[in-house]
Short mmCIF file of C-alpha atoms in Angstrom, two decimals:
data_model
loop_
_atom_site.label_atom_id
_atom_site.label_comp_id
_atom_site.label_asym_id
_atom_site.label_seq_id
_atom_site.Cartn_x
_atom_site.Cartn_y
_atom_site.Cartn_z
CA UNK N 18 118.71 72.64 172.79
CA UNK N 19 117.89 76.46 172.45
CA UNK N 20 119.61 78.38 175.19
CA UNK N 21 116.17 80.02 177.25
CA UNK N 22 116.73 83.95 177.60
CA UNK N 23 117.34 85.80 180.85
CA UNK N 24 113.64 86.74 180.80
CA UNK N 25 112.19 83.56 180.88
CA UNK N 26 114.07 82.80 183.23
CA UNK N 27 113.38 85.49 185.62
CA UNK N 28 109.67 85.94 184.51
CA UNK N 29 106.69 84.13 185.82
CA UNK N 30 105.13 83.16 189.09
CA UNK N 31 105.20 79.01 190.63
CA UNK N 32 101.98 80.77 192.45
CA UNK N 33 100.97 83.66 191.34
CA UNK N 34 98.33 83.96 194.16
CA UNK N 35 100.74 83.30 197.18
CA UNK N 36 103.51 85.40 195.68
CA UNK N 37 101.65 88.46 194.95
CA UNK N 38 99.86 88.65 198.54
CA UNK N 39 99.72 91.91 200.46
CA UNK N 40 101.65 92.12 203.71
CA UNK N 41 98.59 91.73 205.63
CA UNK N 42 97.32 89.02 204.07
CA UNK N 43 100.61 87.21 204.31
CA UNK N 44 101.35 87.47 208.18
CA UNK N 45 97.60 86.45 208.65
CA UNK N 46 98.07 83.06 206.28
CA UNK N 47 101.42 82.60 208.12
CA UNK N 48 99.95 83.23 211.66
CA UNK N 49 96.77 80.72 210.32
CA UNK N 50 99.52 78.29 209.60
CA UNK N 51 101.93 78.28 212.51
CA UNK N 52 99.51 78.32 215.28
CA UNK N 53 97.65 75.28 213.51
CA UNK N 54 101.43 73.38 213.30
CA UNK N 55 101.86 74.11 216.95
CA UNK N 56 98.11 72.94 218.33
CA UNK N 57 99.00 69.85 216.25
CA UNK N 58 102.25 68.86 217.51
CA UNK N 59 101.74 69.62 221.14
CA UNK N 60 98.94 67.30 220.42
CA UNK N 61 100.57 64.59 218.78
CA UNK N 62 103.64 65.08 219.54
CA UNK N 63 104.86 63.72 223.03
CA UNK N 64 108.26 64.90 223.14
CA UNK N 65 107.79 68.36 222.26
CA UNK N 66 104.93 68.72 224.57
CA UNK N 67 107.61 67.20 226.81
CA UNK N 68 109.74 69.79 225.62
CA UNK N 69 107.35 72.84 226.37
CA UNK N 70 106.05 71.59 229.42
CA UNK N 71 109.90 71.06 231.25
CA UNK N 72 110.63 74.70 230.41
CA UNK N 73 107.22 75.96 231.83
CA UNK N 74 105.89 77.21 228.89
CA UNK N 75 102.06 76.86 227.98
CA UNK N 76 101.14 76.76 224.19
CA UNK N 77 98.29 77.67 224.92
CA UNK N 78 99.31 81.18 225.66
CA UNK N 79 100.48 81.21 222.13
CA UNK N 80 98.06 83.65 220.59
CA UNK N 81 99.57 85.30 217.45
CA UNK N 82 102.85 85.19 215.30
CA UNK N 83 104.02 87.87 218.16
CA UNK N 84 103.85 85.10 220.67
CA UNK N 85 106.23 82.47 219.18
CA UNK N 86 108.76 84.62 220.78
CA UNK N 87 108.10 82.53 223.98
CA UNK N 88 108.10 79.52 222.56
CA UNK N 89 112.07 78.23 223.71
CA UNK N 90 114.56 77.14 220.73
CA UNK N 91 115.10 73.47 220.27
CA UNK N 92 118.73 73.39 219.32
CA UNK N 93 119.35 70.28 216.53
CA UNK N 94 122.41 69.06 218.43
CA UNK N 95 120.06 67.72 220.88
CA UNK N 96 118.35 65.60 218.48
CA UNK N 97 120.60 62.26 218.37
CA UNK N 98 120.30 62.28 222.13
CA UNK N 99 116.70 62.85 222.11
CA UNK N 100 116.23 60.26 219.43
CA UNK N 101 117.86 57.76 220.99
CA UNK N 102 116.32 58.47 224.78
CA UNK N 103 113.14 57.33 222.64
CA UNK N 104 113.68 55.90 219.57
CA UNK N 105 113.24 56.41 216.78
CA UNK N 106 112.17 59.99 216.79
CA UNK N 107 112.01 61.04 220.88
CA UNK N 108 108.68 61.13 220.51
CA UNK N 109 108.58 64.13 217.83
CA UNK N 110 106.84 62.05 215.37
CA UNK N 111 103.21 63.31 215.16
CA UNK N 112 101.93 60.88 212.48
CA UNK N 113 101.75 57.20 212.24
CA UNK N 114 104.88 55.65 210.64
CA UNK N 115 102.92 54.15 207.82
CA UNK N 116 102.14 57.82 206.51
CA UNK N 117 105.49 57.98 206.22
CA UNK N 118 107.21 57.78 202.52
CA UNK N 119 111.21 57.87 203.92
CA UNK N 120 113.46 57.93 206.73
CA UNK N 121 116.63 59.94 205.90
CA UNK N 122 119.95 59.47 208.06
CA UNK N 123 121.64 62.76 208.62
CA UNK N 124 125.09 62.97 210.91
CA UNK N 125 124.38 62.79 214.69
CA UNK N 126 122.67 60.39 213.63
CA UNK N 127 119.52 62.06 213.10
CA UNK N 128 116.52 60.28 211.62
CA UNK N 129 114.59 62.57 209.57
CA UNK N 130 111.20 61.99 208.65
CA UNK N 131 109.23 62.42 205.20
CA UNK N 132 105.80 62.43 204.59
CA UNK N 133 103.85 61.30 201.50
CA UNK N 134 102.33 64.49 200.69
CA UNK N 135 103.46 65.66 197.33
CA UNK N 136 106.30 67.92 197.27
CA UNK N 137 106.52 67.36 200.90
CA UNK N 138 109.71 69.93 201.25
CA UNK N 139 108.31 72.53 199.27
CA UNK N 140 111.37 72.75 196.58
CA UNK N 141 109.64 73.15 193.47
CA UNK N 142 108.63 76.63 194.06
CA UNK N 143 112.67 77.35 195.24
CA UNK N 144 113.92 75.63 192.33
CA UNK N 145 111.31 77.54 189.85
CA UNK N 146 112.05 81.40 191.76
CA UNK N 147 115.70 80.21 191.06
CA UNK N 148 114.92 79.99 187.29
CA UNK N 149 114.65 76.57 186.21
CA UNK N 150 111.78 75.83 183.71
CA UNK N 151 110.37 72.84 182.28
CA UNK N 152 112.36 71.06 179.94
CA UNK N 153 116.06 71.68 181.43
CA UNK N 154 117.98 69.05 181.89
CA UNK N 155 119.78 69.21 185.13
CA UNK N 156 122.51 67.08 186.48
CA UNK N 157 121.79 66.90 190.18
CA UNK N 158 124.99 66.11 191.86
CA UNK N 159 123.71 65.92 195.60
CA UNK N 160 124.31 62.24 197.32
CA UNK N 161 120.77 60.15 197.02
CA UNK N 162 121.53 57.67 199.89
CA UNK N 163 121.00 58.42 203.66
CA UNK N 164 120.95 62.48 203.34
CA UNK N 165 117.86 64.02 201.24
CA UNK N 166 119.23 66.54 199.31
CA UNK N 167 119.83 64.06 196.19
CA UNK N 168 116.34 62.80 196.23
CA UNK N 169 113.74 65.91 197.47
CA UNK N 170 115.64 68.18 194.98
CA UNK N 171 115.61 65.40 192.08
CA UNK N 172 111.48 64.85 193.33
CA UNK N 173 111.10 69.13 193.30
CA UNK N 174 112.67 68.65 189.59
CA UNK N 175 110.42 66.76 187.79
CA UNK N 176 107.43 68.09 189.16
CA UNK N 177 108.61 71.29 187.56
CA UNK N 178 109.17 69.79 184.38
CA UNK N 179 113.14 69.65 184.33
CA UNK N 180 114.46 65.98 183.33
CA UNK N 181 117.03 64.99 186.00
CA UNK N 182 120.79 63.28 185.61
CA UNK N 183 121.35 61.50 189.04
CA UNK N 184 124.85 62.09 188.66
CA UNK N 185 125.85 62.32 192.43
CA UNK N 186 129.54 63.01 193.38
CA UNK N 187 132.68 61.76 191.80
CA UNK N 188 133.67 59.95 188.47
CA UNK N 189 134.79 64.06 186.81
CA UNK N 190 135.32 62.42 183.65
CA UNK N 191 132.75 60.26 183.46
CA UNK N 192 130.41 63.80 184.27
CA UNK N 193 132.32 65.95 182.05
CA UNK N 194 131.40 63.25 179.30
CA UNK N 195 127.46 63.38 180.41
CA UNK N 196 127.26 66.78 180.42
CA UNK N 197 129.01 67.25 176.73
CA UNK N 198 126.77 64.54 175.55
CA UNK N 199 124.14 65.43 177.00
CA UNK N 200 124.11 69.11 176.78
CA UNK N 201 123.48 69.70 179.87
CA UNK N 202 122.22 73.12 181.21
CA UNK N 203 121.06 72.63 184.92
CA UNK N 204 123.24 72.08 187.63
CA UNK N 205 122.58 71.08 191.48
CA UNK N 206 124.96 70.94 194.09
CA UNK N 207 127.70 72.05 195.83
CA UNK N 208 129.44 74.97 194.13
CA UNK N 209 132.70 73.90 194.49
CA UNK N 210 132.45 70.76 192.49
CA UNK N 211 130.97 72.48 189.41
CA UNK N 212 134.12 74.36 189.22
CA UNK N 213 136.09 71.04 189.27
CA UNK N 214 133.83 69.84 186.68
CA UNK N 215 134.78 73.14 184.43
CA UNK N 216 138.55 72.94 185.14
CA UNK N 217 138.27 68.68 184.54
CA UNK N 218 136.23 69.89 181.10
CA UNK N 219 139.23 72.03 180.12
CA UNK N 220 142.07 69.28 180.93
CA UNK N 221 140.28 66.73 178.68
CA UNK N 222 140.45 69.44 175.79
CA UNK N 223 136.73 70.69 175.46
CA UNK N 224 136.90 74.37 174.23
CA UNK N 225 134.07 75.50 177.64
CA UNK N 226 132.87 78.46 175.54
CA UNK N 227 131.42 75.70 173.10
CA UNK N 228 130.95 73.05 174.75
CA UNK N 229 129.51 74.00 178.26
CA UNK N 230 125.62 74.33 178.10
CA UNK N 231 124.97 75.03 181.61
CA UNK N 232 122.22 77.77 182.21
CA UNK N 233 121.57 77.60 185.33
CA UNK N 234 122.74 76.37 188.78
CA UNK N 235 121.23 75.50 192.25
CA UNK N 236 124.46 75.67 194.49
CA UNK N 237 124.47 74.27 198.20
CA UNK N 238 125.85 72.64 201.01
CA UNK N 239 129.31 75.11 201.14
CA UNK N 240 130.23 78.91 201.07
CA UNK N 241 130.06 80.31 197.74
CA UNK N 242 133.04 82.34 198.23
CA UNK N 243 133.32 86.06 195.77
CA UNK N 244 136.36 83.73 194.15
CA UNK N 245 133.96 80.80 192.92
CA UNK N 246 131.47 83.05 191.57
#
C-alpha cells in the first residue's frame, strides 16, 4: 500500500457546499434546522412535551437560535429513570418503532434509538475532516455489541470508502498479527489501547519503524493525555 501524503490527507471537502458557507448563511440553516427538530418533537414526542410543559416553558415562544436559551437542559442521568417510568423510551420516541434500524444499550441502562436514514449519526463527514480517504484500511477497535461506537463508526467507514477490520478489544497478539499482515493504516478507538498495541508489536520483535503502517487514527472514549501523544 502507498503511504497517502499529508496533503491528501488534509485537502478536500466531504461537502464542499456546507463547509464553505458564510456565517450568515450558516446560523440561518442551523436556526431552519433546530426550530423544525423542536416543532417536531414537542409534537411527537410526549415526554418532552411533558418535559417543557412541567417547567412552564412554551415552545412556542421559541422564535430564533437566540431563544433556545429558554429551553431547560435535560440532564442524561435522568434518562434510565425516565425510560423506565415509560418504557421503552419515556415517551421521547417521536417515530414509530418500525422506522427504527437498532436499539443500542448504553450504561444506566439507556436505550438509544437509531433510525434507518443513511448515515443516521452523521460520522462520515467527522471521519473524512479527520483525514481518512477511500481505500484505508482501518482496524476499528470500538465494542460492536450493546454500545454504538463499534458499529456507526464501522457504517461512517465504508460509506467513505475505507475497508473496515472489526477488530474490537482484546486478543494484542492476535491484532498485532492483523495489523502486520494486513498493513494496516487506520485506527479507531480508544487511544490508550493503540499504544498497547505498539508496545505488544515491539515485545513480539517487529522492528515498528518497518512494520507499523498506521496513517491515521480516530481516538475516543478516554483523555488523550500530552504523554500518549
Amino acid at each position: 500500500m502507498t503511504k497517502r501524503i499529508r496533503e491528501e490527507r488534509n485537502s478536500g471537502f466531504y461537502d464542499e457546499k456546507a463547509e464553505r458557507m458564510g456565517r450568515a448563511d450558516r446560523t440561518a440553516f442551523k436556526e431552519k434546522g433546530a426550530l423544525k427538530v423542536l416543532n417536531y418533537a414537542c409534537e411527537h414526542a410526549p415526554g418532552y412535551k411533558k418535559f417543557l410543559e412541567e417547567r412552564g416553558v412554551d415552545p412556542g415562544a421559541v422564535k430564533n437560535i437566540d431563544d433556545f436559551s429558554r429551553l431547560p437542559v435535560l440532564k442524561k442521568n435522568r434518562m434510565p429513570e425516565l425510560h423506565q417510568g415509560n418504557p421503552p423510551f419515556g415517551g421521547f420516541l417521536a417515530v414509530p418503532l418500525d422506522k427504527l434500524k437498532r436499539i443500542y444499550v448504553s450504561p444506566g441502562p439507556i436505550y438509544d434509538p437509531e433510525g434507518r436514514k443513511e448515515d443516521y449519526w452523521g460520522l462520515r463527514k467527522c471521519l473524512y475532516n479527520a483525514g481518512f480517504r477511500p481505500g484505508d484500511i482501518v482496524m476499528n477497535t470500538f465494542s460492536y455489541h450493546l454500545t454504538p461506537a463499534g458499529i456507526f463508526l464501522d457504517e461512517a467507514c465504508n460509506g467513505i470508502g475505507c475497508v473496515t477490520v472489526p477488530t474490537g478489544v482484546g486478543n494484542t497478539e492476535i491484532q498485532v498479527k492483523t495489523m502486520v499482515g494486513l498493513k494496516i493504516n487506520g485506527y479507531i478507538g480508544v487511544p490508550s489501547f493503540l499504544l498497547s498495541l505498539i508496545k505488544k508489536m515491539e515485545e513480539l520483535g517487529h522492528d515498528t519503524s518497518n512494520d507499523l503502517a498506521m496513517e491515521i487514527a480516530l481516538v475516543a472514549g478516554e483523555i488523550l493525555s500530552p504523554s500518549l501523544r
